[in-house]
PDB file of C-alpha atoms in Angstrom:
ATOM      1  CA  MET Q   1     -34.245 -10.920 -10.551  1.00 81.00           C
ATOM      2  CA  ARG Q   2     -30.429  -9.750 -10.236  1.00 93.00           C
ATOM      3  CA  ILE Q   3     -27.993  -8.555 -12.600  1.00 98.00           C
ATOM      4  CA  VAL Q   4     -24.486  -9.655 -11.901  1.00 98.00           C
ATOM      5  CA  VAL Q   5     -21.962  -7.666 -13.019  1.00 99.00           C
ATOM      6  CA  THR Q   6     -18.390  -9.134 -13.818  1.00 98.00           C
ATOM      7  CA  GLY Q   7     -15.485  -7.345 -14.997  1.00 97.00           C
ATOM      8  CA  SER Q   8     -12.444  -4.854 -14.026  1.00 97.00           C
ATOM      9  CA  LEU Q   9     -12.410  -2.520 -10.882  1.00 98.00           C
ATOM     10  CA  ALA Q  10      -9.575   0.017 -11.115  1.00 97.00           C
ATOM     11  CA  TYR Q  11      -8.405   3.367 -10.199  1.00 96.00           C
ATOM     12  CA  ASP Q  12      -7.739   5.703 -13.227  1.00 91.00           C
ATOM     13  CA  TYR Q  13      -4.794   8.362 -12.259  1.00 93.00           C
ATOM     14  CA  ILE Q  14      -5.247  11.207 -14.648  1.00 90.00           C
ATOM     15  CA  MET Q  15      -2.107  13.461 -15.195  1.00 92.00           C
ATOM     16  CA  ASN Q  16      -1.892  16.451 -17.358  1.00 92.00           C
ATOM     17  CA  PHE Q  17       1.589  17.668 -18.923  1.00 95.00           C
ATOM     18  CA  PRO Q  18       1.550  21.461 -19.799  1.00 95.00           C
ATOM     19  CA  GLY Q  19       3.869  20.823 -22.875  1.00 95.00           C
ATOM     20  CA  HIS Q  20       4.558  18.456 -25.801  1.00 95.00           C
ATOM     21  CA  PHE Q  21       6.006  15.192 -25.494  1.00 94.00           C
ATOM     22  CA  LYS Q  22       7.660  15.273 -28.772  1.00 92.00           C
ATOM     23  CA  ASP Q  23       9.933  17.997 -27.333  1.00 93.00           C
ATOM     24  CA  HIS Q  24      11.554  15.947 -24.768  1.00 90.00           C
ATOM     25  CA  ILE Q  25      12.059  13.003 -26.730  1.00 88.00           C
ATOM     26  CA  LEU Q  26      15.080  12.841 -28.985  1.00 85.00           C
ATOM     27  CA  PRO Q  27      14.703  10.606 -31.921  1.00 85.00           C
ATOM     28  CA  GLU Q  28      18.239   9.535 -32.372  1.00 86.00           C
ATOM     29  CA  LYS Q  29      18.403   8.480 -28.667  1.00 79.00           C
ATOM     30  CA  THR Q  30      15.130   6.256 -28.669  1.00 81.00           C
ATOM     31  CA  HIS Q  31      17.274   3.138 -27.967  1.00 83.00           C
ATOM     32  CA  MET Q  32      18.185   4.382 -24.454  1.00 85.00           C
ATOM     33  CA  LEU Q  33      14.926   6.421 -23.694  1.00 86.00           C
ATOM     34  CA  THR Q  34      14.793   7.637 -20.258  1.00 88.00           C
ATOM     35  CA  VAL Q  35      12.221  10.587 -19.891  1.00 89.00           C
ATOM     36  CA  SER Q  36      10.495  12.238 -16.974  1.00 92.00           C
ATOM     37  CA  PHE Q  37       7.475  14.613 -17.363  1.00 94.00           C
ATOM     38  CA  LEU Q  38       6.466  16.938 -14.261  1.00 95.00           C
ATOM     39  CA  VAL Q  39       2.692  17.064 -14.565  1.00 94.00           C
ATOM     40  CA  ASP Q  40       0.851  20.063 -13.106  1.00 92.00           C
ATOM     41  CA  SER Q  41      -2.341  18.000 -12.167  1.00 91.00           C
ATOM     42  CA  MET Q  42      -3.559  14.814 -11.120  1.00 93.00           C
ATOM     43  CA  ARG Q  43      -6.752  13.245 -10.310  1.00 91.00           C
ATOM     44  CA  ARG Q  44      -7.680   9.407  -8.971  1.00 94.00           C
ATOM     45  CA  MET Q  45     -10.997   8.448 -10.564  1.00 94.00           C
ATOM     46  CA  ARG Q  46     -13.201   5.397  -9.916  1.00 96.00           C
ATOM     47  CA  GLY Q  47     -13.081   3.216 -12.566  1.00 95.00           C
ATOM     48  CA  GLY Q  48     -13.068  -0.304 -14.295  1.00 95.00           C
ATOM     49  CA  VAL Q  49     -15.819  -1.956 -16.674  1.00 96.00           C
ATOM     50  CA  ALA Q  50     -17.737  -3.502 -13.726  1.00 98.00           C
ATOM     51  CA  GLY Q  51     -17.712  -0.326 -11.520  1.00 98.00           C
ATOM     52  CA  ASN Q  52     -18.704   1.777 -14.707  1.00 97.00           C
ATOM     53  CA  ILE Q  53     -21.689  -0.517 -15.648  1.00 98.00           C
ATOM     54  CA  ALA Q  54     -22.989  -1.353 -12.071  1.00 98.00           C
ATOM     55  CA  TYR Q  55     -22.919   2.837 -11.380  1.00 98.00           C
ATOM     56  CA  THR Q  56     -25.080   3.600 -14.397  1.00 98.00           C
ATOM     57  CA  LEU Q  57     -27.336   0.591 -13.575  1.00 98.00           C
ATOM     58  CA  ALA Q  58     -27.775   1.930 -10.217  1.00 98.00           C
ATOM     59  CA  LEU Q  59     -28.813   5.169 -11.489  1.00 97.00           C
ATOM     60  CA  LEU Q  60     -31.610   3.684 -13.305  1.00 97.00           C
ATOM     61  CA  GLY Q  61     -33.109   2.059 -10.411  1.00 95.00           C
ATOM     62  CA  GLU Q  62     -31.146  -1.278 -10.206  1.00 96.00           C
ATOM     63  CA  ARG Q  63     -29.229  -2.836  -7.379  1.00 96.00           C
ATOM     64  CA  PRO Q  64     -26.521  -4.802  -9.461  1.00 98.00           C
ATOM     65  CA  LEU Q  65     -24.278  -7.349  -7.744  1.00 98.00           C
ATOM     66  CA  VAL Q  66     -20.596  -6.897  -8.973  1.00 99.00           C
ATOM     67  CA  LEU Q  67     -18.413 -10.043  -8.862  1.00 99.00           C
ATOM     68  CA  ALA Q  68     -14.825  -8.760  -9.178  1.00 98.00           C
ATOM     69  CA  SER Q  69     -11.577  -8.479  -7.291  1.00 98.00           C
ATOM     70  CA  ALA Q  70      -9.898  -5.319  -5.737  1.00 98.00           C
ATOM     71  CA  GLY Q  71      -6.785  -4.638  -3.557  1.00 98.00           C
ATOM     72  CA  GLN Q  72      -6.187  -3.205  -0.097  1.00 98.00           C
ATOM     73  CA  ASP Q  73      -6.746   0.289  -1.150  1.00 97.00           C
ATOM     74  CA  PHE Q  74     -10.390  -0.334  -2.230  1.00 98.00           C
ATOM     75  CA  GLY Q  75     -12.055   0.728   0.952  1.00 97.00           C
ATOM     76  CA  GLU Q  76     -13.156   4.252  -0.404  1.00 97.00           C
ATOM     77  CA  TYR Q  77     -14.289   2.907  -3.510  1.00 98.00           C
ATOM     78  CA  ARG Q  78     -16.497   0.217  -1.802  1.00 98.00           C
ATOM     79  CA  ALA Q  79     -18.199   2.723   0.471  1.00 98.00           C
ATOM     80  CA  TRP Q  80     -18.849   4.734  -2.694  1.00 97.00           C
ATOM     81  CA  MET Q  81     -20.477   2.159  -4.695  1.00 97.00           C
ATOM     82  CA  THR Q  82     -22.564   0.851  -1.720  1.00 98.00           C
ATOM     83  CA  ALA Q  83     -23.728   4.747  -1.280  1.00 98.00           C
ATOM     84  CA  GLN Q  84     -24.700   4.565  -5.025  1.00 97.00           C
ATOM     85  CA  GLY Q  85     -27.005   1.506  -4.449  1.00 97.00           C
ATOM     86  CA  VAL Q  86     -24.567  -1.325  -5.929  1.00 98.00           C
ATOM     87  CA  ASP Q  87     -24.407  -4.650  -4.011  1.00 98.00           C
ATOM     88  CA  ALA Q  88     -20.542  -5.062  -3.320  1.00 98.00           C
ATOM     89  CA  SER Q  89     -20.710  -8.040  -1.523  1.00 97.00           C
ATOM     90  CA  GLY Q  90     -19.477 -10.146  -4.249  1.00 98.00           C
ATOM     91  CA  ILE Q  91     -15.954  -8.109  -4.427  1.00 98.00           C
ATOM     92  CA  ALA Q  92     -12.991  -9.571  -3.084  1.00 98.00           C
ATOM     93  CA  GLU Q  93     -10.595  -7.657  -1.543  1.00 98.00           C
ATOM     94  CA  ILE Q  94      -6.896  -8.982  -1.869  1.00 98.00           C
ATOM     95  CA  ALA Q  95      -4.678  -7.894   0.906  1.00 96.00           C
ATOM     96  CA  GLU Q  96      -1.198  -7.909  -0.687  1.00 97.00           C
ATOM     97  CA  GLU Q  97      -2.317  -6.193  -3.709  1.00 98.00           C
ATOM     98  CA  PHE Q  98      -3.450  -3.105  -4.976  1.00 98.00           C
ATOM     99  CA  THR Q  99      -6.668  -2.344  -7.002  1.00 98.00           C
ATOM    100  CA  ALA Q 100      -5.667  -2.346 -10.562  1.00 97.00           C
ATOM    101  CA  SER Q 101      -4.440   1.072 -11.702  1.00 96.00           C
ATOM    102  CA  CYS Q 102      -4.395   2.797 -15.116  1.00 89.00           C
ATOM    103  CA  PHE Q 103      -1.811   5.951 -15.243  1.00 92.00           C
ATOM    104  CA  ILE Q 104      -2.675   8.173 -17.977  1.00 90.00           C
ATOM    105  CA  ASN Q 105      -0.535  11.351 -18.769  1.00 91.00           C
ATOM    106  CA  THR Q 106      -1.866  13.616 -21.463  1.00 90.00           C
ATOM    107  CA  ASP Q 107       0.050  16.501 -23.119  1.00 90.00           C
ATOM    108  CA  LEU Q 108      -1.515  19.676 -24.635  1.00 91.00           C
ATOM    109  CA  ALA Q 109      -1.618  17.644 -27.996  1.00 89.00           C
ATOM    110  CA  ASN Q 110      -3.873  14.993 -26.625  1.00 80.00           C
ATOM    111  CA  ASN Q 111      -0.990  12.603 -26.955  1.00 88.00           C
ATOM    112  CA  GLN Q 112      -1.175  10.163 -24.144  1.00 87.00           C
ATOM    113  CA  ILE Q 113       1.323   7.694 -22.219  1.00 91.00           C
ATOM    114  CA  VAL Q 114      -0.368   4.868 -20.613  1.00 87.00           C
ATOM    115  CA  ALA Q 115       0.538   2.421 -17.932  1.00 90.00           C
ATOM    116  CA  PHE Q 116      -1.748  -0.244 -16.551  1.00 89.00           C
ATOM    117  CA  TYR Q 117      -1.091  -2.405 -13.336  1.00 94.00           C
ATOM    118  CA  THR Q 118      -3.333  -5.240 -13.249  1.00 94.00           C
ATOM    119  CA  GLY Q 119      -2.676  -5.984  -9.736  1.00 96.00           C
ATOM    120  CA  ALA Q 120      -5.654  -7.792  -7.912  1.00 98.00           C
ATOM    121  CA  MET Q 121      -7.647  -7.897 -11.175  1.00 97.00           C
ATOM    122  CA  SER Q 122      -5.589 -11.146 -11.856  1.00 96.00           C
ATOM    123  CA  TYR Q 123      -7.304 -13.056  -8.706  1.00 98.00           C
ATOM    124  CA  SER Q 124     -10.757 -12.568 -10.491  1.00 97.00           C
ATOM    125  CA  LYS Q 125     -10.132 -15.955 -12.081  1.00 97.00           C
ATOM    126  CA  ASP Q 126     -10.700 -17.507  -8.626  1.00 97.00           C
ATOM    127  CA  LEU Q 127     -13.982 -16.293  -8.181  1.00 98.00           C
ATOM    128  CA  THR Q 128     -17.120 -17.986  -9.103  1.00 98.00           C
ATOM    129  CA  LEU Q 129     -20.836 -17.717 -10.210  1.00 98.00           C
ATOM    130  CA  HIS Q 130     -21.689 -20.773  -8.167  1.00 98.00           C
ATOM    131  CA  GLY Q 131     -23.297 -20.093  -4.926  1.00 95.00           C
ATOM    132  CA  LEU Q 132     -25.092 -16.993  -5.763  1.00 97.00           C
ATOM    133  CA  GLY Q 133     -28.284 -18.569  -6.209  1.00 95.00           C
ATOM    134  CA  LEU Q 134     -28.448 -17.349  -9.767  1.00 97.00           C
ATOM    135  CA  GLY Q 135     -31.302 -19.177 -12.053  1.00 96.00           C
ATOM    136  CA  PRO Q 136     -33.050 -18.199 -15.479  1.00 96.00           C
ATOM    137  CA  ASP Q 137     -34.658 -15.093 -14.179  1.00 94.00           C
ATOM    138  CA  ASP Q 138     -31.320 -13.669 -13.492  1.00 97.00           C
ATOM    139  CA  LEU Q 139     -28.623 -12.022 -15.950  1.00 97.00           C
ATOM    140  CA  VAL Q 140     -24.967 -12.163 -15.785  1.00 98.00           C
ATOM    141  CA  LEU Q 141     -22.874  -9.556 -17.988  1.00 99.00           C
ATOM    142  CA  ILE Q 142     -19.135 -11.067 -18.761  1.00 98.00           C
ATOM    143  CA  SER Q 143     -17.202  -7.577 -19.549  1.00 97.00           C
ATOM    144  CA  PRO Q 144     -13.574  -7.358 -19.757  1.00 96.00           C
ATOM    145  CA  THR Q 145     -11.273  -8.736 -16.925  1.00 96.00           C
ATOM    146  CA  ASP Q 146      -8.520 -11.271 -16.585  1.00 95.00           C
ATOM    147  CA  PRO Q 147      -9.144 -13.553 -19.653  1.00 95.00           C
ATOM    148  CA  ASP Q 148      -9.214 -17.054 -17.603  1.00 95.00           C
ATOM    149  CA  ALA Q 149     -11.917 -15.342 -15.565  1.00 96.00           C
ATOM    150  CA  MET Q 150     -14.041 -14.340 -18.367  1.00 97.00           C
ATOM    151  CA  ALA Q 151     -13.732 -17.778 -19.908  1.00 95.00           C
ATOM    152  CA  ARG Q 152     -14.729 -19.256 -16.359  1.00 97.00           C
ATOM    153  CA  TYR Q 153     -17.850 -17.044 -15.916  1.00 98.00           C
ATOM    154  CA  ALA Q 154     -19.191 -17.936 -19.626  1.00 98.00           C
ATOM    155  CA  ARG Q 155     -18.741 -22.008 -18.561  1.00 97.00           C
ATOM    156  CA  GLU Q 156     -20.166 -21.699 -15.334  1.00 98.00           C
ATOM    157  CA  ALA Q 157     -23.186 -19.240 -16.818  1.00 98.00           C
ATOM    158  CA  ARG Q 158     -23.938 -22.223 -19.086  1.00 98.00           C
ATOM    159  CA  GLU Q 159     -23.526 -24.740 -15.931  1.00 98.00           C
ATOM    160  CA  ILE Q 160     -26.027 -22.828 -14.047  1.00 98.00           C
ATOM    161  CA  GLY Q 161     -28.716 -21.971 -16.899  1.00 97.00           C
ATOM    162  CA  VAL Q 162     -28.610 -18.352 -16.126  1.00 97.00           C
ATOM    163  CA  PRO Q 163     -28.789 -15.957 -19.267  1.00 97.00           C
ATOM    164  CA  PHE Q 164     -25.169 -13.887 -19.905  1.00 98.00           C
ATOM    165  CA  LEU Q 165     -24.328 -11.251 -22.182  1.00 98.00           C
ATOM    166  CA  PHE Q 166     -20.717 -11.270 -23.818  1.00 98.00           C
ATOM    167  CA  ASP Q 167     -18.947  -8.130 -23.933  1.00 97.00           C
ATOM    168  CA  PRO Q 168     -15.281  -8.618 -24.680  1.00 95.00           C
ATOM    169  CA  GLY Q 169     -14.455  -4.814 -24.834  1.00 92.00           C
ATOM    170  CA  LYS Q 170     -10.921  -3.912 -24.520  1.00 89.00           C
ATOM    171  CA  GLN Q 171      -9.376  -7.191 -23.590  1.00 94.00           C
ATOM    172  CA  THR Q 172     -10.465  -8.436 -27.268  1.00 94.00           C
ATOM    173  CA  PRO Q 173      -6.829  -8.267 -28.167  1.00 93.00           C
ATOM    174  CA  ARG Q 174      -5.524 -10.599 -25.357  1.00 92.00           C
ATOM    175  CA  LEU Q 175      -8.267 -13.118 -26.113  1.00 95.00           C
ATOM    176  CA  SER Q 176      -7.547 -16.023 -28.147  1.00 95.00           C
ATOM    177  CA  GLY Q 177      -9.877 -16.967 -30.824  1.00 96.00           C
ATOM    178  CA  GLU Q 178     -11.048 -19.915 -28.968  1.00 95.00           C
ATOM    179  CA  GLN Q 179     -11.541 -17.942 -25.908  1.00 96.00           C
ATOM    180  CA  ILE Q 180     -13.782 -15.619 -27.827  1.00 97.00           C
ATOM    181  CA  LEU Q 181     -15.815 -18.355 -29.343  1.00 97.00           C
ATOM    182  CA  ASP Q 182     -16.225 -20.035 -26.068  1.00 96.00           C
ATOM    183  CA  GLY Q 183     -17.520 -16.564 -24.428  1.00 97.00           C
ATOM    184  CA  VAL Q 184     -20.189 -16.487 -27.334  1.00 97.00           C
ATOM    185  CA  ASN Q 185     -21.184 -19.742 -26.918  1.00 97.00           C
ATOM    186  CA  GLY Q 186     -24.662 -19.950 -25.192  1.00 97.00           C
ATOM    187  CA  ALA Q 187     -24.519 -15.959 -24.808  1.00 98.00           C
ATOM    188  CA  ARG Q 188     -27.875 -14.191 -25.307  1.00 96.00           C
ATOM    189  CA  MET Q 189     -26.175 -10.942 -26.489  1.00 97.00           C
ATOM    190  CA  LEU Q 190     -22.980 -10.349 -28.016  1.00 98.00           C
ATOM    191  CA  ILE Q 191     -21.728  -6.682 -27.803  1.00 98.00           C
ATOM    192  CA  GLY Q 192     -18.827  -4.604 -28.984  1.00 96.00           C
ATOM    193  CA  ASN Q 193     -17.814  -1.497 -31.238  1.00 94.00           C
ATOM    194  CA  ASP Q 194     -17.239  -1.851 -34.940  1.00 95.00           C
ATOM    195  CA  TYR Q 195     -13.497  -2.395 -34.564  1.00 94.00           C
ATOM    196  CA  GLU Q 196     -13.624  -4.968 -31.671  1.00 96.00           C
ATOM    197  CA  PHE Q 197     -16.021  -7.034 -34.047  1.00 97.00           C
ATOM    198  CA  ALA Q 198     -13.155  -6.830 -36.935  1.00 97.00           C
ATOM    199  CA  MET Q 199     -10.657  -8.046 -34.364  1.00 96.00           C
ATOM    200  CA  MET Q 200     -12.873 -10.772 -33.120  1.00 98.00           C
ATOM    201  CA  ALA Q 201     -13.332 -11.917 -36.746  1.00 97.00           C
ATOM    202  CA  LYS Q 202      -9.711 -12.246 -37.094  1.00 97.00           C
ATOM    203  CA  ALA Q 203      -8.706 -13.822 -33.901  1.00 97.00           C
ATOM    204  CA  THR Q 204     -11.812 -16.417 -34.517  1.00 97.00           C
ATOM    205  CA  GLY Q 205     -11.613 -16.878 -38.276  1.00 97.00           C
ATOM    206  CA  LYS Q 206     -14.994 -16.453 -38.891  1.00 97.00           C
ATOM    207  CA  SER Q 207     -16.550 -13.526 -40.724  1.00 97.00           C
ATOM    208  CA  GLU Q 208     -18.182 -10.586 -38.795  1.00 96.00           C
ATOM    209  CA  ALA Q 209     -21.539 -11.919 -40.220  1.00 96.00           C
ATOM    210  CA  GLU Q 210     -20.921 -15.177 -38.525  1.00 97.00           C
ATOM    211  CA  LEU Q 211     -20.357 -13.799 -35.194  1.00 97.00           C
ATOM    212  CA  ILE Q 212     -23.253 -11.589 -35.465  1.00 97.00           C
ATOM    213  CA  ALA Q 213     -25.494 -14.646 -36.168  1.00 96.00           C
ATOM    214  CA  SER Q 214     -24.119 -16.705 -33.478  1.00 96.00           C
ATOM    215  CA  THR Q 215     -25.934 -15.126 -30.610  1.00 97.00           C
ATOM    216  CA  PRO Q 216     -29.807 -14.201 -30.656  1.00 97.00           C
ATOM    217  CA  VAL Q 217     -28.990 -10.680 -30.448  1.00 97.00           C
ATOM    218  CA  ALA Q 218     -25.676  -8.699 -31.488  1.00 98.00           C
ATOM    219  CA  VAL Q 219     -25.162  -5.234 -31.073  1.00 98.00           C
ATOM    220  CA  VAL Q 220     -22.304  -2.965 -32.729  1.00 98.00           C
ATOM    221  CA  THR Q 221     -21.627   0.496 -31.580  1.00 96.00           C
ATOM    222  CA  ARG Q 222     -20.330   2.864 -34.198  1.00 94.00           C
ATOM    223  CA  GLY Q 223     -19.366   5.933 -32.193  1.00 90.00           C
ATOM    224  CA  ALA Q 224     -21.292   8.929 -33.602  1.00 90.00           C
ATOM    225  CA  GLU Q 225     -23.050   6.921 -36.202  1.00 94.00           C
ATOM    226  CA  GLY Q 226     -25.068   5.155 -33.266  1.00 95.00           C
ATOM    227  CA  ALA Q 227     -25.426   1.290 -33.125  1.00 97.00           C
ATOM    228  CA  THR Q 228     -26.984  -1.306 -34.777  1.00 98.00           C
ATOM    229  CA  ILE Q 229     -28.775  -4.351 -33.361  1.00 98.00           C
ATOM    230  CA  TYR Q 230     -28.813  -7.532 -35.361  1.00 98.00           C
ATOM    231  CA  THR Q 231     -31.574 -10.052 -34.677  1.00 97.00           C
ATOM    232  CA  GLU Q 232     -33.402 -12.758 -36.226  1.00 94.00           C
ATOM    233  CA  GLY Q 233     -32.255 -11.585 -39.844  1.00 93.00           C
ATOM    234  CA  ARG Q 234     -32.881  -7.721 -39.323  1.00 95.00           C
ATOM    235  CA  GLU Q 235     -31.213  -4.874 -38.358  1.00 97.00           C
ATOM    236  CA  LEU Q 236     -32.273  -2.037 -36.323  1.00 97.00           C
ATOM    237  CA  HIS Q 237     -30.587   1.486 -36.135  1.00 97.00           C
ATOM    238  CA  VAL Q 238     -30.338   3.076 -32.888  1.00 96.00           C
ATOM    239  CA  PRO Q 239     -29.270   6.855 -33.253  1.00 96.00           C
ATOM    240  CA  VAL Q 240     -27.141   8.600 -30.737  1.00 96.00           C
ATOM    241  CA  ALA Q 241     -28.745  10.873 -28.254  1.00 96.00           C
ATOM    242  CA  PRO Q 242     -28.015  14.474 -28.654  1.00 94.00           C
ATOM    243  CA  VAL Q 243     -25.302  15.567 -26.477  1.00 94.00           C
ATOM    244  CA  GLY Q 244     -24.542  18.933 -25.043  1.00 88.00           C
ATOM    245  CA  HIS Q 245     -20.739  18.634 -25.265  1.00 90.00           C
ATOM    246  CA  VAL Q 246     -18.339  15.804 -25.303  1.00 88.00           C
ATOM    247  CA  ALA Q 247     -16.102  16.246 -22.173  1.00 88.00           C
ATOM    248  CA  ASP Q 248     -14.858  12.616 -22.207  1.00 84.00           C
ATOM    249  CA  PRO Q 249     -15.554   9.674 -24.275  1.00 85.00           C
ATOM    250  CA  THR Q 250     -14.084   6.975 -22.301  1.00 83.00           C
ATOM    251  CA  GLY Q 251     -16.804   5.253 -20.576  1.00 90.00           C
ATOM    252  CA  ALA Q 252     -19.390   5.714 -23.336  1.00 93.00           C
ATOM    253  CA  GLY Q 253     -19.458   2.006 -24.010  1.00 94.00           C
ATOM    254  CA  ASP Q 254     -19.934   0.772 -20.527  1.00 96.00           C
ATOM    255  CA  ALA Q 255     -22.710   3.161 -20.021  1.00 97.00           C
ATOM    256  CA  PHE Q 256     -24.450   2.083 -23.127  1.00 98.00           C
ATOM    257  CA  LEU Q 257     -24.214  -1.692 -22.200  1.00 98.00           C
ATOM    258  CA  ALA Q 258     -25.699  -0.987 -18.752  1.00 98.00           C
ATOM    259  CA  GLY Q 259     -28.612   1.004 -20.517  1.00 98.00           C
ATOM    260  CA  PHE Q 260     -29.067  -1.876 -22.876  1.00 97.00           C
ATOM    261  CA  ALA Q 261     -28.952  -4.623 -20.118  1.00 96.00           C
ATOM    262  CA  PHE Q 262     -31.371  -2.511 -18.078  1.00 96.00           C
ATOM    263  CA  GLY Q 263     -33.821  -2.423 -21.068  1.00 95.00           C
ATOM    264  CA  LEU Q 264     -33.837  -6.008 -21.710  1.00 92.00           C
ATOM    265  CA  ALA Q 265     -34.183  -6.845 -17.961  1.00 91.00           C
ATOM    266  CA  ARG Q 266     -37.435  -4.852 -18.104  1.00 91.00           C
ATOM    267  CA  GLY Q 267     -38.869  -6.810 -21.137  1.00 91.00           C
ATOM    268  CA  LEU Q 268     -38.465  -3.738 -23.103  1.00 94.00           C
ATOM    269  CA  SER Q 269     -38.261  -4.260 -26.832  1.00 94.00           C
ATOM    270  CA  LEU Q 270     -34.794  -4.097 -28.387  1.00 96.00           C
ATOM    271  CA  GLU Q 271     -35.202  -0.520 -29.828  1.00 95.00           C
ATOM    272  CA  GLU Q 272     -36.385   1.013 -26.770  1.00 96.00           C
ATOM    273  CA  ALA Q 273     -33.149  -0.802 -24.921  1.00 96.00           C
ATOM    274  CA  GLY Q 274     -31.164   0.550 -27.471  1.00 97.00           C
ATOM    275  CA  ARG Q 275     -32.122   4.311 -27.117  1.00 97.00           C
ATOM    276  CA  ILE Q 276     -31.926   3.918 -23.317  1.00 97.00           C
ATOM    277  CA  ALA Q 277     -28.331   2.531 -23.574  1.00 98.00           C
ATOM    278  CA  ALA Q 278     -27.660   5.785 -25.824  1.00 98.00           C
ATOM    279  CA  LEU Q 279     -29.412   8.374 -23.710  1.00 98.00           C
ATOM    280  CA  ALA Q 280     -27.243   6.690 -20.817  1.00 98.00           C
ATOM    281  CA  ALA Q 281     -23.862   6.942 -23.031  1.00 97.00           C
ATOM    282  CA  ALA Q 282     -24.647  10.429 -23.458  1.00 97.00           C
ATOM    283  CA  PHE Q 283     -25.048  11.312 -20.097  1.00 97.00           C
ATOM    284  CA  CYS Q 284     -21.542   9.726 -19.340  1.00 96.00           C
ATOM    285  CA  ILE Q 285     -19.661  11.499 -21.973  1.00 93.00           C
ATOM    286  CA  GLU Q 286     -20.819  15.000 -20.874  1.00 94.00           C
ATOM    287  CA  GLN Q 287     -18.586  14.520 -17.731  1.00 93.00           C
ATOM    288  CA  LYS Q 288     -14.781  13.950 -17.030  1.00 88.00           C
ATOM    289  CA  GLY Q 289     -14.743  10.267 -15.644  1.00 89.00           C
ATOM    290  CA  CYS Q 290     -16.591   7.173 -16.111  1.00 91.00           C
ATOM    291  CA  GLN Q 291     -18.549   7.570 -13.044  1.00 94.00           C
ATOM    292  CA  GLU Q 292     -19.129  11.276 -12.858  1.00 93.00           C
ATOM    293  CA  HIS Q 293     -22.460  11.593 -14.507  1.00 96.00           C
ATOM    294  CA  HIS Q 294     -25.855  11.913 -12.840  1.00 96.00           C
ATOM    295  CA  PHE Q 295     -29.609  11.764 -13.410  1.00 96.00           C
ATOM    296  CA  THR Q 296     -32.663  11.143 -11.451  1.00 95.00           C
ATOM    297  CA  LEU Q 297     -35.315   8.770 -13.219  1.00 94.00           C
ATOM    298  CA  GLU Q 298     -37.413  12.116 -13.948  1.00 94.00           C
ATOM    299  CA  GLN Q 299     -34.481  13.680 -15.523  1.00 95.00           C
ATOM    300  CA  PHE Q 300     -34.013  10.422 -17.582  1.00 96.00           C
ATOM    301  CA  ALA Q 301     -37.428  10.179 -18.706  1.00 94.00           C
ATOM    302  CA  ALA Q 302     -37.515  14.010 -19.827  1.00 94.00           C
ATOM    303  CA  ARG Q 303     -34.492  13.995 -21.790  1.00 96.00           C
ATOM    304  CA  TYR Q 304     -35.772  10.522 -23.400  1.00 96.00           C
ATOM    305  CA  ALA Q 305     -38.765  12.429 -24.518  1.00 95.00           C
ATOM    306  CA  GLU Q 306     -37.080  15.200 -26.049  1.00 95.00           C
ATOM    307  CA  ALA Q 307     -34.198  13.180 -27.527  1.00 95.00           C
ATOM    308  CA  PHE Q 308     -36.186  10.688 -29.363  1.00 94.00           C
ATOM    309  CA  ASP Q 309     -39.929  12.371 -29.182  1.00 91.00           C
ATOM    310  CA  ARG Q 310     -41.247   9.299 -27.342  1.00 88.00           C
ATOM    311  CA  THR Q 311     -42.460   9.057 -24.054  1.00 86.00           C
ATOM    312  CA  LEU Q 312     -40.866   6.502 -21.283  1.00 78.00           C
ATOM    313  CA  MET Q 313     -43.106   6.033 -18.690  1.00 57.00           C
ATOM    314  CA  GLN Q 314     -41.848   4.716 -15.301  1.00 51.00           C
ATOM    315  CA  SER Q 315     -44.630   2.007 -15.738  1.00 41.00           C
ATOM    316  CA  GLU Q 316     -42.776   0.862 -18.665  1.00 50.00           C
ATOM    317  CA  GLY Q 317     -39.575   0.038 -16.314  1.00 52.00           C
ATOM    318  CA  LEU Q 318     -37.870   2.933 -15.131  1.00 58.00           C
ATOM    319  CA  GLY Q 319     -37.027   2.629 -11.286  1.00 55.00           C
ATOM    320  CA  ALA Q 320     -39.149  -0.342 -10.076  1.00 49.00           C
ATOM    321  CA  GLN Q 321     -37.295  -3.647 -10.273  1.00 49.00           C
ATOM    322  CA  SER Q 322     -39.105  -6.606 -11.813  1.00 45.00           C
ATOM    323  CA  PRO Q 323     -38.442  -9.893 -12.993  1.00 43.00           C
ATOM    324  CA  ILE Q 324     -36.677 -10.529 -16.403  1.00 44.00           C
ATOM    325  CA  THR Q 325     -39.784 -10.399 -18.944  1.00 44.00           C
ATOM    326  CA  SER Q 326     -37.887 -10.197 -22.468  1.00 47.00           C
ATOM    327  CA  PRO Q 327     -38.387 -13.023 -24.710  1.00 45.00           C
ATOM    328  CA  LEU Q 328     -34.642 -13.466 -24.957  1.00 50.00           C
ATOM    329  CA  PHE Q 329     -34.852 -14.707 -21.747  1.00 46.00           C
ATOM    330  CA  VAL Q 330     -37.505 -17.039 -21.566  1.00 43.00           C
TER     331      VAL Q 330
END
């Protein structure tokens, strides 16, 4: 069994401005705005949805295959992924492009000015699931990347007959209603936060209830309120895992999806998959950056027991790879 993760790969350039943006912007001159901010720190961090999801899956003992495109500057990132146990053989490096990059400048009031360069990400639409030897015992995660690529992967997953999960995420505003419905068509699970579900409903003309009912499982994350799993007319509540402190919530959704997909792949119940997802997200948000958290399987199991007053044994799925046994994938 393999888990294939599709989605973006990116570098995040995090900068901090030791002042307030508003003090340097003249309201009466915004028609000819030219500003420059001297920052006092910058960090380059590995990111992108596919990279984030694959990293957490690897921490849980998986060896996910990433299908994505990156640029000429990806060498260090590829080496990092391989060292963490991620299969990077499906990543195409585009020699004439740079890896997608997000430039984030934050002031003292936590206001942000963000610029995103798609770079090599636009080439992901040329990649294919065909030829990977996938079948009904494998799992494909379709996560945010180039909209045409997302549509292609959903179509190919249906053609191959491989189960797939659809996670439109931050690309939801860019997807047409037709593209969203195409991604949902045949998906075993639809996942997003409550705002993204509202946007999907607006784009498709469907109600949120209709979207939820369109896949065997739908998961709506609700921040500090946890998540709701919808399946077979039932609603299952997933509580958040206790967090020591919130350092950066940015990658929480990616870690959550990784944990949930892992639970499904191990044949665990939806409730247990949800709790694993919640705990994976908790580990993530306690660190600055989407791939800065770390845990051993023993640490994960111990914290799971403490958070949920339940035991998660390695024999129930942690660590050892095994075929998908969840009823969703039979």
